[in-house]
């Protein structure tokens, strides 16, 4: 069964083709840096048929767990990043073994405790000096989402104005998601020369032990994504 989900922007034949072009033969290791490619104009989100600008962004690919162990290519995840002066764009390309989804959400698709089901997650830290302050963004294979402001001792709804597009192909066992996050929700003064910290994750599975996958391993004894000291680097490619 195939599902096309339509939100603020439309929600993988072309997605699968993109993934196959950039996915290395092994996904057990990944670089510690991801580079966001610059685009001059805003793009339309379309997870099913990605805009050509995504080809500019080199994917990082991961399939190991939060400890950097037990690689599973059938749960492989690719992440690409684009940036404009107004927007940070993220694209997830995900393979899966099974689906475990919420069936209900707020009218706008927001779902509290989304991490209790299958999700792709991005943790973004524009100011690494403030180690325990960062933003969390999650999206599920059926298009539900949540965005959070993380700070010492708690969290709060970010209300970032994020837009998203998701495409799920159950037969091919893959899904893709694109997010558009306003820069103003991430940092009051965006500097493309700055180096941010970031990490990307997947959660999949109906019961424990579930699959907790991470781009940069957190190394904790039990699954824990909230380890900013282990985030990788997010660098912004020159706009020229």
Short mmCIF file of C-alpha atoms in Angstrom, two decimals:
data_model
loop_
_atom_site.label_atom_id
_atom_site.label_comp_id
_atom_site.label_asym_id
_atom_site.label_seq_id
_atom_site.Cartn_x
_atom_site.Cartn_y
_atom_site.Cartn_z
CA UNK A 1 0.00 0.00 0.00
CA UNK A 2 1.23 3.51 -0.80
CA UNK A 3 0.19 6.64 1.07
CA UNK A 4 0.72 10.21 -0.11
CA UNK A 5 0.18 12.66 2.72
CA UNK A 6 -0.63 16.30 1.99
CA UNK A 7 0.04 19.12 4.48
CA UNK A 8 1.22 22.74 4.05
CA UNK A 9 3.25 21.24 1.22
CA UNK A 10 2.55 17.99 -0.64
CA UNK A 11 3.81 14.85 0.89
CA UNK A 12 9.24 6.90 -3.55
CA UNK A 13 10.13 6.20 -6.76
CA UNK A 14 12.34 9.27 -7.07
CA UNK A 15 13.17 9.11 -3.37
CA UNK A 16 14.41 5.55 -3.71
CA UNK A 17 16.46 6.57 -6.74
CA UNK A 18 18.08 9.40 -4.79
CA UNK A 19 18.90 7.11 -1.90
CA UNK A 20 20.44 4.45 -4.14
CA UNK A 21 22.71 7.01 -5.78
CA UNK A 22 24.28 8.18 -2.53
CA UNK A 23 24.03 5.27 -0.10
CA UNK A 24 27.41 3.61 0.51
CA UNK A 25 27.72 -0.15 0.62
CA UNK A 26 28.19 0.01 4.38
CA UNK A 27 26.32 2.23 6.81
CA UNK A 28 28.00 1.12 10.03
CA UNK A 29 30.18 4.22 10.20
CA UNK A 30 29.46 7.83 9.35
CA UNK A 31 31.40 11.11 9.26
CA UNK A 32 31.19 13.44 12.25
CA UNK A 33 30.16 16.41 10.12
CA UNK A 34 27.20 17.16 7.86
CA UNK A 35 27.25 20.08 5.42
CA UNK A 36 24.15 22.08 4.56
CA UNK A 37 24.17 23.17 0.92
CA UNK A 38 23.06 26.70 0.12
CA UNK A 39 20.06 27.54 -2.04
CA UNK A 40 19.22 31.04 -3.19
CA UNK A 41 15.44 30.56 -3.37
CA UNK A 42 12.97 28.73 -1.20
CA UNK A 43 11.85 25.30 -2.42
CA UNK A 44 8.53 23.47 -2.33
CA UNK A 45 8.47 20.47 -0.05
CA UNK A 46 7.64 17.24 -1.86
CA UNK A 47 8.92 14.09 -0.19
CA UNK A 48 7.72 11.87 -3.03
CA UNK A 49 9.37 13.84 -5.82
CA UNK A 50 12.18 15.86 -4.20
CA UNK A 51 13.21 19.19 -5.67
CA UNK A 52 16.42 19.07 -7.75
CA UNK A 53 18.16 21.25 -5.17
CA UNK A 54 18.39 18.24 -2.87
CA UNK A 55 20.96 16.73 -5.23
CA UNK A 56 23.37 19.46 -4.09
CA UNK A 57 23.32 18.18 -0.54
CA UNK A 58 25.49 15.16 0.21
CA UNK A 59 23.75 12.66 2.46
CA UNK A 60 25.08 11.28 5.69
CA UNK A 61 23.88 7.70 6.17
CA UNK A 62 23.59 5.67 9.36
CA UNK A 63 22.09 2.36 10.46
CA UNK A 64 23.79 1.55 13.78
CA UNK A 65 22.26 1.85 17.21
CA UNK A 66 22.79 4.61 19.78
CA UNK A 67 25.99 2.87 20.91
CA UNK A 68 27.36 2.66 17.38
CA UNK A 69 26.75 -1.10 17.30
CA UNK A 70 24.52 -3.65 15.55
CA UNK A 71 24.29 -2.04 12.08
CA UNK A 72 21.10 -2.92 10.23
CA UNK A 73 20.91 -1.90 6.58
CA UNK A 74 17.19 -2.65 6.54
CA UNK A 75 16.77 0.35 8.86
CA UNK A 76 19.18 2.59 7.00
CA UNK A 77 18.62 6.35 7.28
CA UNK A 78 19.93 9.10 5.04
CA UNK A 79 19.86 12.80 5.99
CA UNK A 80 20.40 15.84 3.76
CA UNK A 81 20.39 19.52 4.73
CA UNK A 82 19.80 22.67 2.69
CA UNK A 83 19.82 26.26 3.88
CA UNK A 84 18.62 29.64 2.72
CA UNK A 85 18.73 32.91 4.62
CA UNK A 86 15.19 32.23 5.85
CA UNK A 87 14.89 28.45 6.18
CA UNK A 88 16.70 25.29 7.21
CA UNK A 89 15.54 22.27 5.20
CA UNK A 90 15.97 18.66 6.30
CA UNK A 91 15.28 15.53 4.30
CA UNK A 92 15.15 12.04 5.83
CA UNK A 93 15.24 8.92 3.64
CA UNK A 94 14.37 5.86 5.73
CA UNK A 95 14.17 2.12 5.23
CA UNK A 96 12.12 0.15 7.74
CA UNK A 97 11.37 -3.40 8.88
CA UNK A 98 7.96 -2.68 10.42
CA UNK A 99 5.62 0.21 11.18
CA UNK A 100 4.32 1.30 14.56
CA UNK A 101 2.30 4.52 14.31
CA UNK A 102 -0.12 6.67 16.24
CA UNK A 103 -3.51 6.89 14.55
CA UNK A 104 -4.58 10.14 16.20
CA UNK A 105 -3.10 13.62 16.51
CA UNK A 106 -4.04 17.26 16.93
CA UNK A 107 -5.82 18.76 13.96
CA UNK A 108 -2.56 20.18 12.62
CA UNK A 109 -0.76 16.84 12.91
CA UNK A 110 1.08 17.55 16.14
CA UNK A 111 1.34 14.50 18.40
CA UNK A 112 2.62 14.55 21.96
CA UNK A 113 4.99 11.72 22.93
CA UNK A 114 5.60 10.96 19.27
CA UNK A 115 8.84 9.21 20.27
CA UNK A 116 6.76 6.33 21.64
CA UNK A 117 6.18 5.28 18.01
CA UNK A 118 8.31 5.22 14.83
CA UNK A 119 9.99 8.55 14.14
CA UNK A 120 12.94 10.30 12.57
CA UNK A 121 14.44 12.98 14.80
CA UNK A 122 16.74 15.98 14.45
CA UNK A 123 18.41 17.68 17.42
CA UNK A 124 19.84 21.08 16.43
CA UNK A 125 22.07 23.28 18.58
CA UNK A 126 22.87 26.65 16.98
CA UNK A 127 24.93 27.81 19.97
CA UNK A 128 27.28 25.02 21.13
CA UNK A 129 28.49 27.18 24.02
CA UNK A 130 25.09 26.63 25.63
CA UNK A 131 25.56 22.87 25.68
CA UNK A 132 22.26 21.88 27.24
CA UNK A 133 20.07 24.14 25.09
CA UNK A 134 18.90 22.80 21.73
CA UNK A 135 15.84 22.21 19.54
CA UNK A 136 14.21 18.86 18.83
CA UNK A 137 12.16 18.05 15.73
CA UNK A 138 10.38 14.75 15.08
CA UNK A 139 8.33 13.41 12.18
CA UNK A 140 6.63 10.05 11.75
CA UNK A 141 6.09 7.93 8.62
CA UNK A 142 2.43 9.01 8.52
CA UNK A 143 3.23 12.71 8.85
CA UNK A 144 2.68 13.46 12.52
CA UNK A 145 5.18 15.80 14.12
CA UNK A 146 6.39 17.57 17.24
CA UNK A 147 8.91 20.36 17.84
CA UNK A 148 10.42 21.07 21.23
CA UNK A 149 12.68 23.55 22.97
CA UNK A 150 15.09 21.61 25.21
CA UNK A 151 16.77 23.29 28.17
CA UNK A 152 18.24 22.25 31.54
CA UNK A 153 15.56 20.63 33.63
CA UNK A 154 12.80 20.54 31.07
CA UNK A 155 11.28 21.10 27.67
CA UNK A 156 8.54 23.20 26.08
CA UNK A 157 6.64 23.37 22.82
CA UNK A 158 8.75 25.31 20.35
CA UNK A 159 5.94 26.41 18.01
CA UNK A 160 8.53 26.88 15.28
CA UNK A 161 6.18 27.13 12.32
CA UNK A 162 7.84 24.07 10.79
CA UNK A 163 6.29 22.67 7.62
CA UNK A 164 6.65 19.08 6.49
CA UNK A 165 5.97 16.65 3.68
CA UNK A 166 6.00 12.87 4.02
CA UNK A 167 5.76 9.96 1.59
CA UNK A 168 5.35 6.36 2.75
CA UNK A 169 5.66 3.30 0.51
CA UNK A 170 4.79 0.25 2.60
CA UNK A 171 5.45 -2.19 -0.24
CA UNK A 172 9.00 -0.92 -0.78
CA UNK A 173 9.47 -0.58 2.99
CA UNK A 174 10.74 2.98 2.85
CA UNK A 175 9.56 6.45 3.69
CA UNK A 176 10.84 9.97 3.23
CA UNK A 177 10.19 13.22 5.05
CA UNK A 178 11.12 16.82 4.31
CA UNK A 179 11.03 19.56 6.94
CA UNK A 180 11.24 23.32 6.47
CA UNK A 181 12.16 25.11 9.71
CA UNK A 182 12.24 28.91 9.89
CA UNK A 183 15.72 30.13 10.83
CA UNK A 184 14.08 32.59 13.22
CA UNK A 185 12.85 29.63 15.31
CA UNK A 186 16.41 28.31 15.61
CA UNK A 187 18.52 31.40 16.22
CA UNK A 188 17.82 35.15 16.50
CA UNK A 189 20.82 36.05 14.32
CA UNK A 190 21.74 33.40 11.77
CA UNK A 191 25.44 33.39 10.85
CA UNK A 192 26.28 30.96 8.01
CA UNK A 193 29.91 30.98 9.15
CA UNK A 194 28.97 29.50 12.49
CA UNK A 195 29.32 25.77 13.12
CA UNK A 196 26.31 24.28 14.83
CA UNK A 197 26.08 20.96 16.68
CA UNK A 198 23.47 18.40 15.63
CA UNK A 199 22.44 14.80 15.80
CA UNK A 200 19.92 12.68 13.90
CA UNK A 201 18.06 9.61 15.10
CA UNK A 202 15.48 6.96 14.27
CA UNK A 203 13.21 4.96 16.52
CA UNK A 204 11.39 1.88 15.25
CA UNK A 205 9.60 -1.07 16.79
CA UNK A 206 6.40 -2.11 18.54
CA UNK A 207 7.92 -3.39 21.77
CA UNK A 208 11.22 -3.36 23.62
CA UNK A 209 13.91 -3.85 22.71
CA UNK A 210 13.04 -1.31 20.02
CA UNK A 211 15.54 -0.03 17.45
CA UNK A 212 17.18 3.23 18.59
CA UNK A 213 19.49 4.37 15.78
CA UNK A 214 21.82 7.36 15.84
CA UNK A 215 24.06 9.24 13.42
CA UNK A 216 26.57 10.07 16.17
CA UNK A 217 26.54 7.43 18.93
CA UNK A 218 25.65 8.69 22.38
CA UNK A 219 27.37 5.75 24.11
CA UNK A 220 24.95 5.52 27.02
CA UNK A 221 24.22 2.13 28.66
CA UNK A 222 20.50 2.51 27.90
CA UNK A 223 18.98 4.32 24.88
CA UNK A 224 19.34 8.06 25.39
CA UNK A 225 19.46 10.62 22.59
CA UNK A 226 19.83 13.64 24.89
CA UNK A 227 23.62 13.69 25.04
CA UNK A 228 24.66 16.98 23.43
CA UNK A 229 28.35 16.37 24.17
CA UNK A 230 28.24 13.67 21.49
CA UNK A 231 26.49 15.71 18.78
CA UNK A 232 28.22 16.00 15.42
CA UNK A 233 28.98 19.22 13.55
CA UNK A 234 26.61 21.00 11.16
CA UNK A 235 28.43 23.36 8.80
CA UNK A 236 26.90 25.69 6.23
CA UNK A 237 28.39 25.66 2.73
CA UNK A 238 29.41 28.99 1.25
CA UNK A 239 26.57 30.86 -0.43
CA UNK A 240 28.73 32.03 -3.32
#
